[in-house]
Amino acid sequence: MRRIILLAIGYMTGIIQTGYIFGKTKKLDIRNYGSGNAGTTNALRVMGAKAGLIVFIGDFLKSFIPCIAILYIFRNHPGYKYTYMLYIGFGTVLGHDFPFYLNFKGGKGVASTAGVLTALDVRIMAACLVVFLATVIKTRFVSLASILVMFVFVGMCFIFSHYWFTGLGTGALVEFRILSAAIGVLSIYRHKENIKRLINGSENKLFSGKKQS
């Protein structure tokens, strides 16, 4: 029951759509422009750098703050505090990706997932940031960078969890790893159209100068 409650709380936090809300202040629905996505990258392309930064911060904080709160509330529950944190974090990403009041058409959850992994461990955040920046600088494909980050995130969760769950039994370790994998797989799945465009060579590059319509 506790896990379901945490998922529900996370979902209600996640449905706060920063990109959609900010777009409305500019009298536009961000989902009707560019890639049709309500996330950071589309906000950057459609509304500019300031909008992209605001949307990223909003989507980042709506997962980071609840995750940090859970780590504090369950600070006396070794190992399990990380599992509970992933439940509320996963719920937030689900809410961001599939907001019920927007016909389940939200973002891809990258910024919200960044909030989760930062709260989880700054070393994971640092590794993911290095991979993201290196990929964007080298290729200018934000989508590719986001996908690669998910592999790094899941891989490091598998490694770190071996130490976090020492003495807590196999069940606790497996549950955490399944949750971390689910977050990574969901993000990659949300990039399925980007993957198709990367394969056929039609994916837009960051600062390519192309207008989104």
Short mmCIF file of C-alpha atoms in Angstrom, two decimals:
data_model
loop_
_atom_site.label_atom_id
_atom_site.label_comp_id
_atom_site.label_asym_id
_atom_site.label_seq_id
_atom_site.Cartn_x
_atom_site.Cartn_y
_atom_site.Cartn_z
CA MET A 1 0.00 0.00 0.00
CA ARG A 2 2.84 2.38 0.83
CA ARG A 3 4.30 1.87 -2.62
CA ILE A 4 0.99 2.59 -4.34
CA ILE A 5 0.57 5.76 -2.30
CA LEU A 6 4.04 6.94 -3.25
CA LEU A 7 3.35 6.26 -6.94
CA ALA A 8 0.09 8.21 -6.68
CA ILE A 9 1.73 11.17 -4.94
CA GLY A 10 4.47 11.18 -7.55
CA TYR A 11 1.94 11.10 -10.39
CA MET A 12 0.04 14.08 -8.99
CA THR A 13 3.31 15.99 -8.74
CA GLY A 14 4.35 14.97 -12.23
CA ILE A 15 1.19 16.25 -13.94
CA ILE A 16 2.34 19.82 -13.23
CA GLN A 17 3.35 20.47 -16.85
CA THR A 18 5.90 23.28 -16.80
CA GLY A 19 6.18 23.43 -20.59
CA TYR A 20 2.43 23.51 -21.11
CA ILE A 21 1.90 26.13 -18.39
CA PHE A 22 4.73 28.36 -19.61
CA GLY A 23 3.46 28.04 -23.17
CA LYS A 24 0.03 29.21 -22.10
CA THR A 25 1.59 32.39 -20.70
CA LYS A 26 2.76 32.99 -24.27
CA LYS A 27 -0.72 32.18 -25.61
CA LEU A 28 0.31 28.91 -27.26
CA ASP A 29 -0.02 25.21 -26.62
CA ILE A 30 3.51 23.86 -26.87
CA ARG A 31 2.12 20.48 -27.94
CA ASN A 32 0.89 22.02 -31.21
CA TYR A 33 4.38 23.15 -32.23
CA GLY A 34 7.69 21.55 -33.07
CA SER A 35 7.82 17.91 -32.06
CA GLY A 36 4.50 18.18 -30.24
CA ASN A 37 6.25 17.43 -26.98
CA ALA A 38 5.74 19.39 -23.75
CA GLY A 39 9.32 18.98 -22.54
CA THR A 40 12.50 21.01 -22.35
CA THR A 41 13.96 20.41 -25.80
CA ASN A 42 10.77 21.36 -27.63
CA ALA A 43 10.32 24.41 -25.40
CA LEU A 44 13.89 25.43 -26.25
CA ARG A 45 13.31 25.07 -29.98
CA VAL A 46 9.87 26.70 -30.06
CA MET A 47 10.13 29.42 -27.39
CA GLY A 48 13.86 29.99 -26.96
CA ALA A 49 16.64 29.42 -24.45
CA LYS A 50 14.95 31.19 -21.53
CA ALA A 51 11.84 29.08 -21.92
CA GLY A 52 13.91 25.92 -22.22
CA LEU A 53 15.75 26.70 -18.99
CA ILE A 54 12.55 27.51 -17.10
CA VAL A 55 10.86 24.34 -18.28
CA PHE A 56 13.88 22.23 -17.38
CA ILE A 57 14.11 23.69 -13.88
CA GLY A 58 10.40 23.21 -13.27
CA ASP A 59 10.36 19.62 -14.48
CA PHE A 60 13.58 18.85 -12.62
CA LEU A 61 12.39 20.23 -9.29
CA LYS A 62 8.99 18.53 -9.38
CA SER A 63 10.79 15.18 -9.07
CA PHE A 64 13.90 16.23 -7.17
CA ILE A 65 12.04 17.82 -4.23
CA PRO A 66 9.68 14.87 -3.55
CA CYS A 67 12.58 12.42 -3.89
CA ILE A 68 14.72 14.32 -1.40
CA ALA A 69 11.73 14.50 0.96
CA ILE A 70 11.31 10.72 0.79
CA LEU A 71 15.00 10.13 1.49
CA TYR A 72 14.65 12.29 4.60
CA ILE A 73 11.34 10.79 5.78
CA PHE A 74 12.67 7.24 5.45
CA ARG A 75 16.23 8.05 6.48
CA ASN A 76 16.10 5.33 9.15
CA HIS A 77 15.21 2.65 6.58
CA PRO A 78 18.58 1.59 5.09
CA GLY A 79 18.29 0.56 1.48
CA TYR A 80 14.53 0.78 1.35
CA LYS A 81 14.65 4.57 1.38
CA TYR A 82 16.12 4.36 -2.12
CA THR A 83 13.35 2.03 -3.26
CA TYR A 84 10.65 4.31 -1.86
CA MET A 85 12.37 7.25 -3.52
CA LEU A 86 12.24 5.49 -6.88
CA TYR A 87 8.53 4.80 -6.44
CA ILE A 88 7.69 8.46 -6.00
CA GLY A 89 10.20 9.37 -8.72
CA PHE A 90 8.70 6.85 -11.15
CA GLY A 91 5.25 8.21 -10.35
CA THR A 92 6.44 11.72 -11.14
CA VAL A 93 7.85 10.65 -14.49
CA LEU A 94 4.60 8.84 -15.32
CA GLY A 95 2.63 11.97 -14.45
CA HIS A 96 4.90 14.09 -16.60
CA ASP A 97 4.69 11.72 -19.56
CA PHE A 98 0.98 10.92 -19.29
CA PRO A 99 -0.99 13.79 -17.65
CA PHE A 100 -4.64 12.74 -17.54
CA TYR A 101 -6.00 16.27 -18.04
CA LEU A 102 -4.00 16.73 -21.25
CA ASN A 103 -5.26 13.50 -22.81
CA PHE A 104 -2.12 11.75 -21.53
CA LYS A 105 0.05 13.79 -23.89
CA GLY A 106 3.00 15.15 -21.93
CA GLY A 107 6.77 15.12 -22.22
CA LYS A 108 9.45 12.45 -22.38
CA GLY A 109 10.49 12.64 -18.75
CA VAL A 110 14.18 13.43 -19.24
CA ALA A 111 14.31 16.48 -16.94
CA SER A 112 12.12 14.75 -14.35
CA THR A 113 14.32 11.66 -14.49
CA ALA A 114 17.33 13.95 -14.01
CA GLY A 115 15.74 15.12 -10.78
CA VAL A 116 15.35 11.52 -9.64
CA LEU A 117 18.92 10.47 -10.39
CA THR A 118 20.34 13.64 -8.81
CA ALA A 119 18.43 12.98 -5.59
CA LEU A 120 19.50 9.34 -5.68
CA ASP A 121 23.25 9.97 -5.79
CA VAL A 122 25.34 12.90 -7.02
CA ARG A 123 27.87 10.48 -8.49
CA ILE A 124 25.19 9.07 -10.76
CA MET A 125 24.19 12.60 -11.69
CA ALA A 126 27.79 13.55 -12.46
CA ALA A 127 28.37 10.51 -14.69
CA CYS A 128 25.11 11.09 -16.56
CA LEU A 129 25.89 14.78 -17.00
CA VAL A 130 29.31 14.01 -18.49
CA VAL A 131 27.79 11.53 -20.95
CA PHE A 132 24.98 13.93 -21.86
CA LEU A 133 27.23 16.93 -22.48
CA ALA A 134 29.87 14.90 -24.33
CA THR A 135 27.23 13.42 -26.63
CA VAL A 136 25.50 16.74 -27.31
CA ILE A 137 28.81 18.50 -27.98
CA LYS A 138 29.96 15.71 -30.29
CA THR A 139 26.72 15.01 -32.17
CA ARG A 140 24.28 17.83 -31.26
CA PHE A 141 21.59 15.16 -30.88
CA VAL A 142 19.80 15.80 -27.58
CA SER A 143 17.69 12.69 -28.09
CA LEU A 144 20.74 10.44 -28.46
CA ALA A 145 22.33 12.01 -25.39
CA SER A 146 19.14 11.43 -23.38
CA ILE A 147 18.96 7.78 -24.46
CA LEU A 148 22.60 7.11 -23.57
CA VAL A 149 22.09 8.75 -20.18
CA MET A 150 19.34 6.23 -19.40
CA PHE A 151 21.76 3.35 -20.00
CA VAL A 152 24.31 4.98 -17.68
CA PHE A 153 21.63 5.63 -15.04
CA VAL A 154 20.37 2.04 -15.02
CA GLY A 155 23.88 0.60 -15.11
CA MET A 156 25.05 2.66 -12.14
CA CYS A 157 21.87 1.87 -10.21
CA PHE A 158 22.65 -1.84 -10.66
CA ILE A 159 26.21 -1.29 -9.41
CA PHE A 160 25.42 0.98 -6.46
CA SER A 161 22.44 -1.08 -5.31
CA HIS A 162 24.77 -3.98 -4.59
CA TYR A 163 26.18 -1.90 -1.72
CA TRP A 164 23.00 -0.07 -0.69
CA PHE A 165 21.07 -3.30 -0.12
CA THR A 166 23.77 -5.36 1.57
CA GLY A 167 22.13 -7.55 4.19
CA LEU A 168 18.57 -6.72 3.13
CA GLY A 169 17.96 -9.81 1.02
CA THR A 170 17.67 -10.50 -2.69
CA GLY A 171 14.03 -9.35 -2.92
CA ALA A 172 14.81 -5.75 -1.94
CA LEU A 173 17.72 -5.60 -4.38
CA VAL A 174 15.67 -7.00 -7.27
CA GLU A 175 12.78 -4.61 -6.60
CA PHE A 176 15.09 -1.59 -6.74
CA ARG A 177 16.75 -2.77 -9.93
CA ILE A 178 13.41 -3.44 -11.62
CA LEU A 179 12.24 0.07 -10.75
CA SER A 180 15.41 1.72 -12.04
CA ALA A 181 15.19 -0.32 -15.24
CA ALA A 182 11.52 0.64 -15.66
CA ILE A 183 12.40 4.34 -15.45
CA GLY A 184 15.14 3.91 -18.04
CA VAL A 185 13.03 1.80 -20.40
CA LEU A 186 10.12 4.25 -20.21
CA SER A 187 12.36 7.15 -21.18
CA ILE A 188 13.87 5.24 -24.08
CA TYR A 189 10.40 4.16 -25.23
CA ARG A 190 9.25 7.78 -25.19
CA HIS A 191 12.10 8.49 -27.62
CA LYS A 192 10.93 5.87 -30.12
CA GLU A 193 10.18 8.45 -32.82
CA ASN A 194 13.58 10.06 -32.25
CA ILE A 195 15.21 6.66 -32.60
CA LYS A 196 13.50 6.17 -35.95
CA ARG A 197 14.71 9.57 -37.12
CA LEU A 198 18.24 8.88 -35.88
CA ILE A 199 18.28 5.67 -37.88
CA ASN A 200 17.01 7.25 -41.10
CA GLY A 201 19.12 10.41 -40.65
CA SER A 202 16.27 12.90 -40.29
CA GLU A 203 16.65 13.77 -36.60
CA ASN A 204 17.04 17.49 -35.91
CA LYS A 205 20.27 18.65 -34.34
CA LEU A 206 20.46 21.20 -31.57
CA PHE A 207 21.11 24.72 -32.92
CA SER A 208 20.70 23.44 -36.45
CA GLY A 209 18.82 26.60 -37.39
CA LYS A 210 15.80 24.64 -38.60
CA LYS A 211 12.42 26.11 -37.76
CA GLN A 212 9.96 23.81 -36.06
CA SER A 213 6.36 24.10 -37.26
#
